[in-house]
Coordinates of C-alpha atoms in Angstrom, one line a residue:
Chain Y
M1 CA 65.4 48.0 -7.9
K2 CA 67.2 49.4 -11.0
V3 CA 68.2 47.9 -14.3
E4 CA 71.2 49.4 -16.1
I5 CA 72.2 48.7 -19.6
R6 CA 75.8 49.6 -20.2
D7 CA 77.4 50.1 -23.7
A8 CA 75.3 47.3 -25.1
I9 CA 75.8 46.1 -28.6
C10 CA 72.6 44.2 -29.8
G11 CA 71.8 42.5 -33.0
Y12 CA 71.3 39.3 -34.9
D13 CA 73.8 36.7 -36.0
G14 CA 76.8 38.9 -35.4
K15 CA 75.3 41.8 -37.2
P16 CA 74.9 44.7 -34.7
V17 CA 71.8 46.7 -35.0
V18 CA 72.1 48.8 -31.8
T19 CA 75.5 50.0 -30.7
G20 CA 76.8 51.6 -27.5
A21 CA 73.4 51.7 -25.8
S22 CA 73.4 52.8 -22.2
L23 CA 70.3 53.5 -20.2
S24 CA 68.7 52.7 -16.9
I25 CA 65.3 52.4 -15.4
R26 CA 63.9 52.0 -11.9
E27 CA 60.8 50.4 -10.5
G28 CA 57.8 52.7 -10.8
E29 CA 59.2 54.6 -13.8
V30 CA 57.9 54.7 -17.3
L31 CA 60.6 54.8 -20.0
C32 CA 59.3 55.6 -23.4
L33 CA 61.5 54.8 -26.5
L34 CA 60.9 57.0 -29.5
G35 CA 62.5 56.3 -32.9
P36 CA 61.6 55.8 -36.5
N37 CA 60.7 52.3 -37.9
G38 CA 63.7 50.1 -38.0
S39 CA 65.7 52.2 -35.6
G40 CA 66.4 49.2 -33.3
K41 CA 63.7 49.5 -30.7
T42 CA 62.6 45.9 -30.8
T43 CA 66.1 44.7 -31.0
L44 CA 66.9 46.6 -27.8
F45 CA 63.8 45.1 -26.1
K46 CA 64.7 41.6 -27.2
S47 CA 68.2 42.1 -25.6
I48 CA 66.8 43.3 -22.4
L49 CA 64.5 40.3 -22.2
G50 CA 67.4 38.0 -22.9
L51 CA 66.0 36.8 -26.2
L52 CA 69.0 38.1 -28.0
R53 CA 72.5 37.6 -26.6
L54 CA 74.4 40.8 -26.2
Q55 CA 77.3 41.1 -28.5
G56 CA 79.0 43.6 -26.2
G57 CA 78.3 45.5 -23.0
T58 CA 76.2 44.2 -20.1
I59 CA 72.9 44.4 -18.4
V60 CA 72.9 44.8 -14.7
L61 CA 70.1 44.4 -12.2
D62 CA 70.9 45.8 -8.8
G63 CA 74.6 45.0 -9.3
D64 CA 74.1 41.5 -10.8
S65 CA 74.8 40.9 -14.4
I66 CA 71.8 39.0 -15.8
E67 CA 73.1 37.7 -19.1
D68 CA 73.7 34.2 -17.8
W69 CA 70.6 33.9 -15.7
P70 CA 68.3 31.0 -16.5
R71 CA 65.0 31.9 -18.3
R72 CA 62.9 31.3 -15.3
K73 CA 64.8 33.7 -13.2
I74 CA 64.7 36.4 -15.8
A75 CA 60.9 35.9 -16.1
H76 CA 60.6 36.6 -12.4
Y77 CA 61.9 40.1 -13.0
F78 CA 60.9 41.0 -16.6
A79 CA 57.6 40.3 -18.4
Y80 CA 57.1 40.9 -22.0
V81 CA 53.9 42.4 -23.6
P82 CA 54.2 41.7 -27.3
Q83 CA 52.3 43.6 -30.0
I84 CA 48.8 42.4 -30.4
H85 CA 48.9 39.1 -32.4
S86 CA 46.9 36.1 -33.3
P87 CA 48.2 33.0 -31.8
S88 CA 47.9 29.8 -33.8
F89 CA 45.4 28.3 -31.4
P90 CA 42.2 29.8 -29.9
F91 CA 42.9 29.8 -26.2
N92 CA 40.4 31.3 -23.9
V93 CA 41.2 34.5 -22.1
M94 CA 41.7 32.8 -18.7
D95 CA 44.2 30.3 -20.1
M96 CA 46.0 33.1 -21.9
V97 CA 46.5 35.0 -18.6
L98 CA 47.3 31.8 -16.7
L99 CA 50.2 31.2 -19.1
G100 CA 51.7 34.2 -17.3
R101 CA 52.1 32.0 -14.3
T102 CA 54.5 29.6 -16.0
A103 CA 57.7 30.9 -14.5
H104 CA 56.2 30.2 -11.0
L105 CA 55.3 26.6 -11.9
G106 CA 57.4 23.5 -11.7
N107 CA 58.5 21.9 -15.0
F108 CA 55.8 19.2 -14.9
S109 CA 53.0 21.1 -13.0
T110 CA 49.9 23.0 -14.1
P111 CA 48.4 26.1 -12.5
T112 CA 46.9 25.7 -9.1
A113 CA 43.9 27.3 -7.5
K114 CA 46.2 30.0 -6.2
D115 CA 47.5 30.7 -9.7
K116 CA 43.9 31.0 -11.0
E117 CA 43.2 33.5 -8.2
I118 CA 46.3 35.6 -9.2
A119 CA 45.2 35.5 -12.9
S120 CA 41.7 36.4 -12.0
D121 CA 43.0 39.4 -9.9
A122 CA 45.1 40.5 -12.9
L123 CA 41.9 40.5 -15.1
D124 CA 40.1 42.5 -12.4
M125 CA 43.0 45.1 -12.2
L126 CA 42.6 45.8 -15.9
G127 CA 38.8 45.8 -15.7
I128 CA 38.3 42.9 -18.1
H129 CA 37.0 40.2 -15.8
H130 CA 34.0 39.9 -18.1
L131 CA 36.2 38.6 -20.9
K132 CA 37.4 35.6 -18.8
E133 CA 35.5 32.9 -20.7
K134 CA 35.9 34.6 -24.1
I135 CA 38.1 33.2 -26.9
Y136 CA 41.3 35.4 -27.2
T137 CA 41.3 35.2 -31.0
E138 CA 37.7 36.5 -31.1
I139 CA 37.9 39.6 -29.0
S140 CA 38.9 43.1 -30.2
G141 CA 42.4 44.4 -30.6
G142 CA 42.1 46.7 -27.6
E143 CA 40.8 43.9 -25.4
R144 CA 43.7 41.6 -26.6
Q145 CA 46.2 44.2 -25.6
L146 CA 44.7 44.4 -22.2
V147 CA 44.7 40.6 -21.9
L148 CA 48.4 40.5 -22.8
I149 CA 49.0 43.1 -20.1
A150 CA 47.0 41.0 -17.6
R151 CA 49.2 38.0 -18.5
A152 CA 52.3 40.0 -17.8
L153 CA 50.9 41.1 -14.5
A154 CA 50.1 37.6 -13.6
Q155 CA 53.8 36.9 -14.0
Q156 CA 54.4 39.4 -11.1
P157 CA 57.4 41.0 -12.6
H158 CA 59.3 44.0 -11.5
F159 CA 59.6 45.3 -15.0
L160 CA 57.4 45.3 -18.0
V161 CA 58.7 45.5 -21.6
M162 CA 55.9 46.7 -23.9
D163 CA 56.5 46.7 -27.7
E164 CA 54.3 49.5 -29.1
P165 CA 51.4 48.8 -26.8
T166 CA 49.2 51.4 -28.7
A167 CA 50.0 50.1 -32.2
N168 CA 46.8 49.3 -34.2
L169 CA 44.5 50.6 -31.6
D170 CA 41.8 53.2 -32.0
F171 CA 42.1 56.5 -30.1
G172 CA 39.9 55.4 -27.1
N173 CA 41.8 52.2 -26.7
Q174 CA 45.2 53.9 -26.9
M175 CA 44.2 56.2 -24.0
L176 CA 42.8 53.2 -22.1
V177 CA 46.1 51.2 -22.5
L178 CA 48.2 54.2 -21.6
S179 CA 46.2 54.9 -18.4
H180 CA 46.8 51.3 -17.4
V181 CA 50.5 51.8 -18.0
Q182 CA 50.4 54.7 -15.6
Y183 CA 48.5 52.6 -13.1
L184 CA 51.1 49.8 -13.4
A185 CA 53.9 52.3 -12.7
G186 CA 51.9 53.3 -9.6
L187 CA 52.1 49.7 -8.5
D188 CA 55.9 50.1 -8.5
I189 CA 56.4 48.3 -11.7
G190 CA 59.0 49.7 -14.1
V191 CA 57.6 50.0 -17.6
V192 CA 59.7 50.2 -20.8
M193 CA 57.6 50.9 -23.8
S194 CA 58.0 52.0 -27.4
S195 CA 55.7 54.4 -29.1
H196 CA 55.4 56.4 -32.3
F197 CA 53.7 59.4 -30.6
P198 CA 55.8 61.9 -28.8
D199 CA 52.6 63.1 -27.1
H200 CA 52.3 59.8 -25.3
A201 CA 55.8 60.3 -23.9
F202 CA 54.8 63.9 -22.7
S203 CA 51.8 62.6 -20.9
Y204 CA 52.9 59.3 -19.5
A205 CA 56.6 58.8 -19.5
S206 CA 59.0 59.7 -16.7
T207 CA 62.0 59.2 -19.0
V208 CA 62.4 59.3 -22.7
L209 CA 64.9 57.6 -25.0
L210 CA 65.5 58.7 -28.5
I211 CA 67.0 56.2 -30.9
K212 CA 67.9 56.4 -34.6
D213 CA 69.8 54.0 -36.7
G214 CA 70.7 52.0 -33.7
V215 CA 72.3 54.9 -31.8
I216 CA 70.9 56.5 -28.8
F217 CA 70.9 60.3 -29.0
G218 CA 68.8 61.4 -26.2
F219 CA 68.0 60.1 -22.8
G220 CA 66.4 62.1 -20.0
S221 CA 63.1 63.7 -18.9
P222 CA 60.5 64.2 -21.6
K223 CA 60.6 68.1 -21.3
E224 CA 64.4 68.3 -21.9
I225 CA 64.6 65.5 -24.5
I226 CA 61.5 66.0 -26.7
T227 CA 62.5 69.2 -28.4
E228 CA 61.6 70.6 -31.8
K229 CA 65.2 70.2 -32.9
N230 CA 65.4 66.6 -31.7
L231 CA 62.2 65.5 -33.3
K232 CA 63.4 67.1 -36.6
S233 CA 66.5 65.1 -36.6
L234 CA 64.6 61.9 -35.4
Y235 CA 61.8 61.9 -37.9
G236 CA 62.8 64.6 -40.4
V237 CA 59.6 66.4 -39.6
D238 CA 59.2 70.0 -38.5
V239 CA 57.2 70.3 -35.3
K240 CA 56.1 72.9 -32.9
I241 CA 55.8 72.1 -29.2
V242 CA 52.9 73.8 -27.7
E243 CA 51.5 74.1 -24.2
V244 CA 47.8 73.6 -23.8
D245 CA 45.6 74.4 -20.8
V246 CA 43.4 71.5 -19.8
G247 CA 41.8 73.2 -16.9
D248 CA 42.6 73.5 -13.2
K249 CA 45.9 75.2 -14.0
E250 CA 47.0 71.9 -15.6
Q251 CA 49.0 72.1 -18.8
V252 CA 50.1 69.4 -21.3
L253 CA 52.7 69.6 -23.9
L254 CA 51.8 68.6 -27.5
C255 CA 53.7 68.2 -30.7
V256 CA 52.1 69.7 -33.7
P257 CA 53.6 69.1 -37.1
V258 CA 54.0 72.3 -39.1
S259 CA 54.3 72.8 -42.8
S260 CA 57.6 73.6 -44.4
N261 CA 59.1 73.2 -47.9
T262 CA 61.4 70.4 -47.1
S263 CA 59.4 67.9 -45.1
G264 CA 56.1 66.8 -43.6
R265 CA 53.1 68.4 -45.2
G266 CA 55.3 70.6 -47.4
E267 CA 56.9 67.5 -48.9
I268 CA 53.4 66.1 -49.6
N269 CA 52.4 69.3 -51.3
R270 CA 55.5 69.3 -53.3
R271 CA 54.9 65.8 -54.5
A272 CA 51.3 66.5 -55.3
N273 CA 52.3 69.5 -57.3
L274 CA 54.8 67.3 -59.2
A275 CA 52.2 64.7 -59.9
Q276 CA 49.8 67.4 -61.3
N277 CA 52.5 68.7 -63.6
Chain U
M1 CA 24.8 42.6 -9.2
K2 CA 24.1 39.7 -7.0
R3 CA 21.8 38.3 -9.6
R4 CA 24.5 38.6 -12.2
L5 CA 26.9 36.9 -10.0
I6 CA 24.6 34.0 -9.5
L7 CA 23.8 33.9 -13.2
S8 CA 27.5 33.8 -14.1
K9 CA 28.1 31.1 -11.5
R10 CA 25.3 29.1 -13.1
T11 CA 26.6 29.4 -16.6
E12 CA 30.0 28.4 -15.3
H13 CA 28.4 25.5 -13.6
S14 CA 26.6 24.3 -16.7
K15 CA 29.7 24.7 -18.8
E16 CA 31.6 22.5 -16.4
N17 CA 28.8 20.0 -16.6
S18 CA 28.7 19.9 -20.4
Q19 CA 32.5 19.4 -20.3
K20 CA 32.1 16.5 -17.9
N21 CA 29.5 14.9 -20.1
L22 CA 31.9 15.3 -23.0
W23 CA 34.6 13.4 -21.2
I24 CA 32.2 10.7 -20.1
T25 CA 31.1 10.3 -23.7
L26 CA 34.7 10.0 -24.9
V27 CA 35.5 7.3 -22.4
V28 CA 32.2 5.4 -23.1
L29 CA 33.0 5.5 -26.9
V30 CA 36.4 4.0 -26.3
V31 CA 34.9 1.2 -24.2
L32 CA 32.1 0.6 -26.7
G33 CA 34.6 0.6 -29.5
F34 CA 36.7 -2.0 -27.7
L35 CA 33.7 -4.3 -27.0
I36 CA 32.3 -3.9 -30.5
S37 CA 35.6 -4.6 -32.1
L38 CA 35.9 -7.8 -30.0
S39 CA 32.5 -9.0 -31.2
L40 CA 32.9 -8.0 -34.8
G41 CA 34.6 -10.2 -37.4
R42 CA 34.2 -13.2 -39.7
Y43 CA 33.4 -15.4 -36.7
D44 CA 30.3 -13.9 -35.3
I45 CA 30.2 -13.3 -31.6
S46 CA 27.2 -11.5 -30.1
L47 CA 27.8 -8.9 -27.3
R48 CA 25.8 -11.2 -25.0
Q49 CA 28.0 -14.1 -25.7
L50 CA 31.1 -11.9 -25.3
W51 CA 29.7 -10.7 -21.9
V52 CA 29.2 -14.2 -20.6
F53 CA 32.6 -15.2 -21.9
I54 CA 34.4 -12.4 -20.3
L55 CA 32.6 -12.8 -17.0
A56 CA 33.4 -16.5 -17.0
K57 CA 37.1 -15.6 -17.5
I58 CA 37.0 -13.4 -14.5
F59 CA 34.8 -15.4 -12.1
P60 CA 34.8 -19.2 -12.0
L61 CA 31.3 -19.5 -13.6
E62 CA 29.7 -22.3 -15.4
H63 CA 29.4 -21.5 -19.1
N64 CA 29.0 -23.1 -22.4
S65 CA 31.0 -20.8 -24.6
P66 CA 32.6 -22.7 -27.5
P67 CA 36.4 -23.2 -27.0
I68 CA 37.1 -21.5 -30.3
L69 CA 36.0 -18.2 -28.6
D70 CA 39.1 -18.3 -26.6
I71 CA 41.3 -18.3 -29.7
V72 CA 39.3 -15.8 -31.6
V73 CA 38.9 -13.3 -28.7
F74 CA 42.3 -13.6 -27.0
H75 CA 44.7 -14.6 -29.8
V76 CA 43.3 -13.0 -32.8
R77 CA 41.2 -10.0 -32.0
F78 CA 42.6 -8.8 -28.6
P79 CA 46.2 -8.1 -29.9
R80 CA 44.9 -6.4 -33.0
I81 CA 42.5 -4.2 -30.9
L82 CA 45.3 -3.3 -28.5
A83 CA 47.5 -2.5 -31.4
A84 CA 44.9 -0.3 -33.0
M85 CA 44.4 1.6 -29.8
L86 CA 48.1 2.0 -29.3
V87 CA 48.7 3.2 -32.8
G88 CA 45.8 5.6 -32.6
T89 CA 47.1 7.0 -29.3
A90 CA 50.6 7.4 -30.6
L91 CA 49.6 9.1 -33.9
A92 CA 47.0 11.4 -32.3
A93 CA 49.2 12.4 -29.3
S94 CA 52.3 13.0 -31.4
G95 CA 50.2 15.0 -34.0
A96 CA 48.9 17.2 -31.2
A97 CA 52.4 17.7 -29.8
Y98 CA 53.9 18.5 -33.2
Q99 CA 51.1 21.0 -33.9
G100 CA 51.5 22.8 -30.6
M101 CA 55.3 22.8 -30.6
F102 CA 55.6 24.1 -34.2
Q103 CA 52.6 26.5 -33.6
N104 CA 51.1 25.1 -36.7
P105 CA 47.7 23.4 -36.9
L106 CA 48.6 22.0 -40.3
V107 CA 51.3 19.7 -39.4
S108 CA 51.2 16.0 -38.4
P109 CA 53.6 13.1 -38.3
N110 CA 52.9 12.6 -42.0
I111 CA 53.3 16.2 -43.1
L112 CA 56.5 16.6 -41.2
G113 CA 58.0 13.6 -43.0
A114 CA 58.3 11.6 -39.7
S115 CA 56.1 8.8 -41.0
A116 CA 58.0 8.5 -44.3
G117 CA 61.3 8.6 -42.5
A118 CA 60.2 6.0 -40.0
G119 CA 58.8 4.0 -43.0
F120 CA 62.1 4.2 -44.8
G121 CA 64.0 3.0 -41.7
A122 CA 61.6 0.1 -41.2
A123 CA 61.7 -0.9 -44.9
L124 CA 65.5 -0.9 -44.6
G125 CA 65.1 -3.2 -41.6
I126 CA 62.8 -5.6 -43.4
Y127 CA 65.2 -5.6 -46.4
F128 CA 68.1 -6.6 -44.2
S129 CA 65.9 -9.1 -42.3
M130 CA 66.5 -7.5 -38.9
D131 CA 64.7 -8.3 -35.7
Y132 CA 61.9 -6.3 -34.2
L133 CA 64.0 -4.1 -31.9
L134 CA 66.4 -3.2 -34.6
I135 CA 63.7 -2.4 -37.1
Q136 CA 62.2 -0.1 -34.4
I137 CA 65.5 1.6 -33.7
Y138 CA 66.0 2.2 -37.5
S139 CA 62.5 3.5 -37.9
F140 CA 63.0 5.9 -35.0
V141 CA 66.4 7.2 -36.2
F142 CA 65.2 7.9 -39.7
G143 CA 61.9 9.4 -38.4
L144 CA 64.0 11.8 -36.2
I145 CA 66.3 12.7 -39.1
A146 CA 63.3 13.5 -41.3
V147 CA 61.7 15.8 -38.7
L148 CA 64.9 17.5 -38.0
I149 CA 65.6 18.2 -41.6
S150 CA 62.1 19.5 -42.2
W151 CA 62.4 21.8 -39.2
G152 CA 66.0 22.8 -40.0
V153 CA 65.0 23.8 -43.6
S154 CA 62.0 25.8 -42.5
T155 CA 64.0 27.8 -40.0
K156 CA 66.4 28.8 -42.8
I157 CA 63.7 30.5 -44.8
R158 CA 62.5 33.6 -43.0
R159 CA 59.0 34.1 -44.4
D160 CA 55.6 32.5 -43.9
P161 CA 56.9 30.0 -41.4
K162 CA 53.7 27.9 -41.3
L163 CA 53.6 27.3 -44.9
V164 CA 57.3 26.8 -45.3
L165 CA 57.3 24.1 -42.6
V166 CA 54.5 22.2 -44.4
L167 CA 56.3 22.5 -47.7
S168 CA 59.7 21.4 -46.4
G169 CA 58.0 18.5 -44.6
I170 CA 56.3 17.4 -47.8
L171 CA 59.7 17.7 -49.6
V172 CA 61.5 15.6 -47.0
G173 CA 58.6 13.1 -47.1
T174 CA 59.0 12.8 -50.8
L175 CA 62.7 12.2 -50.4
F176 CA 62.2 9.3 -48.0
T177 CA 59.4 8.0 -50.1
S178 CA 61.7 7.7 -53.1
G179 CA 64.2 6.0 -50.8
I180 CA 61.5 3.5 -49.9
A181 CA 60.8 3.1 -53.7
F182 CA 64.4 2.3 -54.2
I183 CA 64.5 -0.3 -51.5
K184 CA 61.3 -1.9 -53.1
Y185 CA 63.1 -1.8 -56.5
V186 CA 66.1 -3.8 -55.2
A187 CA 64.1 -6.1 -52.8
D188 CA 63.6 -9.7 -53.6
P189 CA 60.2 -9.8 -55.5
T190 CA 59.2 -13.1 -54.1
D191 CA 59.3 -12.5 -50.4
K192 CA 60.7 -9.1 -49.3
L193 CA 58.8 -6.9 -51.8
P194 CA 55.3 -8.1 -51.0
A195 CA 56.1 -7.8 -47.2
I196 CA 57.4 -4.2 -47.6
T197 CA 54.6 -3.2 -50.0
Y198 CA 51.7 -4.6 -47.9
W199 CA 53.1 -3.3 -44.7
L200 CA 53.6 0.2 -46.1
M201 CA 49.9 0.4 -47.1
G202 CA 49.3 0.4 -43.4
S203 CA 47.7 -2.6 -41.9
L204 CA 47.2 -4.4 -38.5
A205 CA 46.2 -7.7 -40.1
S206 CA 49.2 -9.6 -39.0
V207 CA 49.8 -8.1 -35.6
D208 CA 50.4 -10.4 -32.7
M209 CA 51.0 -10.0 -28.9
A210 CA 54.8 -9.8 -29.4
D211 CA 54.3 -6.8 -31.7
V212 CA 52.1 -5.2 -29.1
R213 CA 54.6 -5.8 -26.4
S214 CA 57.5 -4.4 -28.4
V215 CA 55.8 -0.9 -28.9
L216 CA 54.0 -0.7 -25.6
I217 CA 56.9 0.8 -23.7
P218 CA 58.0 3.5 -26.3
I219 CA 54.4 4.6 -26.8
L220 CA 53.5 4.7 -23.2
A221 CA 56.7 6.5 -22.2
G222 CA 56.2 9.1 -24.9
T223 CA 52.6 9.6 -23.9
I224 CA 53.5 10.0 -20.2
F225 CA 56.2 12.5 -21.0
L226 CA 54.0 14.6 -23.2
Y227 CA 51.3 14.5 -20.5
L228 CA 53.8 15.7 -17.9
V229 CA 54.8 18.7 -20.1
R230 CA 51.2 19.5 -21.1
W231 CA 51.4 23.0 -19.7
R232 CA 54.7 23.7 -21.3
L233 CA 53.2 22.7 -24.7
N234 CA 50.7 25.5 -24.3
V235 CA 53.6 27.9 -23.7
L236 CA 55.5 26.6 -26.7
S237 CA 52.4 27.0 -28.9
L238 CA 52.8 30.9 -28.4
G239 CA 56.0 31.0 -30.3
E240 CA 59.7 31.2 -29.4
D241 CA 60.0 34.8 -28.0
E242 CA 56.9 34.7 -25.9
A243 CA 57.6 31.2 -24.5
K244 CA 61.1 32.3 -23.5
S245 CA 59.9 35.5 -21.9
L246 CA 57.4 33.5 -19.9
G247 CA 60.3 31.7 -18.4
V248 CA 60.6 28.4 -20.5
D249 CA 63.9 27.0 -21.7
T250 CA 62.5 26.4 -25.1
K251 CA 65.5 24.6 -26.6
K252 CA 65.5 21.8 -24.1
I253 CA 61.8 21.2 -24.0
R254 CA 61.4 21.5 -27.8
F255 CA 64.1 18.8 -28.2
M256 CA 62.5 16.5 -25.7
V257 CA 59.0 16.9 -27.4
I258 CA 60.4 16.2 -30.8
I259 CA 62.2 13.0 -29.5
C260 CA 59.0 11.8 -27.8
A261 CA 56.6 12.5 -30.6
T262 CA 59.0 11.0 -33.1
L263 CA 59.5 7.9 -30.9
M264 CA 55.8 7.4 -30.7
T265 CA 55.3 7.9 -34.4
S266 CA 58.0 5.5 -35.4
A267 CA 56.9 2.8 -32.9
A268 CA 53.4 3.0 -34.4
V269 CA 54.9 2.9 -38.0
S270 CA 56.9 -0.2 -37.1
I271 CA 53.9 -2.3 -36.4
S272 CA 51.2 -0.8 -38.6
G273 CA 53.1 0.7 -41.5
V274 CA 52.2 4.2 -42.7
V275 CA 48.8 5.1 -41.5
S276 CA 48.2 8.6 -42.7
W277 CA 46.1 11.5 -41.5
V278 CA 45.2 10.3 -38.0
G279 CA 47.7 12.7 -36.5
L280 CA 46.2 15.6 -38.3
V281 CA 42.5 14.8 -38.1
V282 CA 42.2 13.7 -34.5
P283 CA 43.9 16.7 -32.7
H284 CA 41.6 19.0 -34.7
L285 CA 38.5 17.1 -33.6
A286 CA 39.7 17.1 -30.1
R287 CA 40.3 20.9 -30.3
M288 CA 36.9 21.5 -31.6
A289 CA 35.4 19.5 -28.8
L290 CA 37.5 20.7 -25.8
G291 CA 39.6 23.6 -26.9
P292 CA 43.4 24.1 -27.4
N293 CA 44.6 23.8 -23.8
F294 CA 46.9 20.7 -23.8
C295 CA 45.8 19.7 -20.4
A296 CA 42.5 18.7 -22.0
L297 CA 43.6 18.4 -25.7
L298 CA 46.2 15.6 -25.0
P299 CA 43.9 13.2 -23.2
A300 CA 41.0 14.0 -25.6
S301 CA 43.3 13.3 -28.6
I302 CA 44.3 10.0 -27.1
L303 CA 40.7 8.9 -26.4
I304 CA 39.4 10.0 -29.8
G305 CA 42.5 8.7 -31.6
S306 CA 42.2 5.2 -30.1
T307 CA 38.4 5.1 -30.8
Y308 CA 39.0 6.4 -34.3
L309 CA 41.6 3.8 -35.2
L310 CA 39.6 1.0 -33.6
L311 CA 36.5 1.8 -35.7
V312 CA 38.5 2.4 -38.9
D313 CA 40.3 -1.0 -38.3
D314 CA 36.9 -2.6 -37.9
L315 CA 35.9 -1.2 -41.3
A316 CA 39.2 -2.5 -42.7
R317 CA 38.3 -6.0 -41.5
M318 CA 34.7 -5.9 -42.5
L319 CA 34.3 -3.8 -45.6
A320 CA 35.2 -6.4 -48.1
P321 CA 35.7 -10.2 -48.2
V322 CA 39.4 -9.4 -48.4
E323 CA 41.0 -7.2 -45.8
T324 CA 41.2 -3.5 -46.9
P325 CA 44.5 -1.8 -45.9
L326 CA 44.0 0.5 -42.9
G327 CA 46.1 3.3 -44.5
I328 CA 43.9 3.5 -47.5
L329 CA 40.8 4.0 -45.3
T330 CA 42.4 6.7 -43.1
S331 CA 43.5 8.6 -46.1
L332 CA 40.1 8.3 -47.7
I333 CA 38.6 9.9 -44.6
G334 CA 41.5 12.2 -43.7
A335 CA 42.3 13.9 -47.0
P336 CA 38.7 15.3 -47.5
F337 CA 38.8 16.5 -43.8
F338 CA 42.1 18.4 -44.5
I339 CA 40.4 20.1 -47.4
F340 CA 37.5 21.0 -45.2
L341 CA 40.0 22.5 -42.7
L342 CA 41.8 24.5 -45.3
T343 CA 38.6 26.1 -46.5
R344 CA 37.2 26.7 -43.0
S345 CA 40.0 28.2 -41.1
R346 CA 41.0 31.1 -43.3
R347 CA 41.3 33.2 -40.3
G348 CA 44.1 31.1 -38.9
F349 CA 46.5 31.6 -41.8
H350 CA 48.6 34.7 -41.4

């Protein structure tokens, strides 16, 4: 199964934020969006999920245009993992995951024993079954992110859209969440996620998309897209891409910011000097 | 491992048990409240007397209950008790629904301006000497207008949505309250003005069976619909984007929930006047007892709401030689509770 976005114009109230966006993703792939704050990542996500109406272009799933699909049908294919949040009401974890079953329930029905089983399995898959009876608003940020992923899994979608799944998490939890992302791709789920760390894309993404000021300027495999030149124009930071041995003839690529006079650490030094004078 | 499993099963089991006990308690409280309210009043009836009397009504038994019991129990107290339970149900259930739908634990029929709007509609109806049905329709239409304005204003302002909804609701409430004041100003001071004023304070003193019958259908219909969509209310309480991405047509369901909650509120207002704070206090009590899942929250709110209003109405009847308006008592209890909530739930306000 393949989703294609063709020449999409996305935005709010007639004001386009993202223009001319074309990309595609298949089941089992991980697509990582990189771009500075305010570049249009969330807007693009909302359009893919059908939360924002496209102002131009089209989204096609295996040849069918999905723009006029009812909500329930979209939810059978796409699940959304929002950034960690505090909902207004203190639901327990099991209820939170069961909410993922909504698209499979009738308008007037409540989850059945089978839905509970599916939710319970989703908790198992993410290794958080022990949180089942806990209150969602009282567990840690990392745990909440896993619960939201479990909820999306319970929805049994073909694609997951994750808005900065590693935001506000400590280093250990970032790696935990990313390893789950990889695991989900192994289950043949297509994952679209955004991140602020090019390193995450190197290690976990099959495809990378670079977006700045609402325009896509790179789409392809991490190795060919995440270059020193591209990152410089994306973030205005000088980086060096280095290869590191991690044993067993395995190498990973890493981005290391380097000092210069115009940006990054150089800029901070310059400002510090100015302040001292 | 096995032990842990057994242990976790056991805790699950005891949790289920304590929940079951809680439900039994809530039901027992309603029944007790009902019986106590029947026996309480200026004409003293002991529970024993009441028991004999009710049994004699059901089975053809010999009994020597005084004939006045029939009038006091069936024609005076029974309609009033039913009305109290219906109004309690309507306000508590609509409060819970508004809170979930607007993802805002601080709103209630009062705070959204629904009560003031419905009160304005009903006052207009009294002013023009309309019949029951028309008064109810007016009160529903203006209640709905009030909620829609509060909601509309709050969506136009794109920051701190929870606070803004509360503020715009208060503003709309003020608007309709001044409308009511104007009607009072122009109303005939010998007959219309006292009727409007006394009724607005919130009271069930003059309720009869015809009143009860006139609101029974809207309140029951609203309750049933809200109960049917109880799972969807959980989804709505997550917010617009999440609810949609979970597969819910939020626009349609939001609209229906607003219609139902407002219908129930305005039906309640049309027989009891403005009884404040019930729709705010009761859902919070229910949530503390049984959690925020609407599958439990809604029935719990209904049980607690009807018990609460029964007991407060008993207070209204018994507190002083002259009847105390119900609305005054619910405010006396509700406002301090709201302050308690504000200080307690710091975490919830982002």
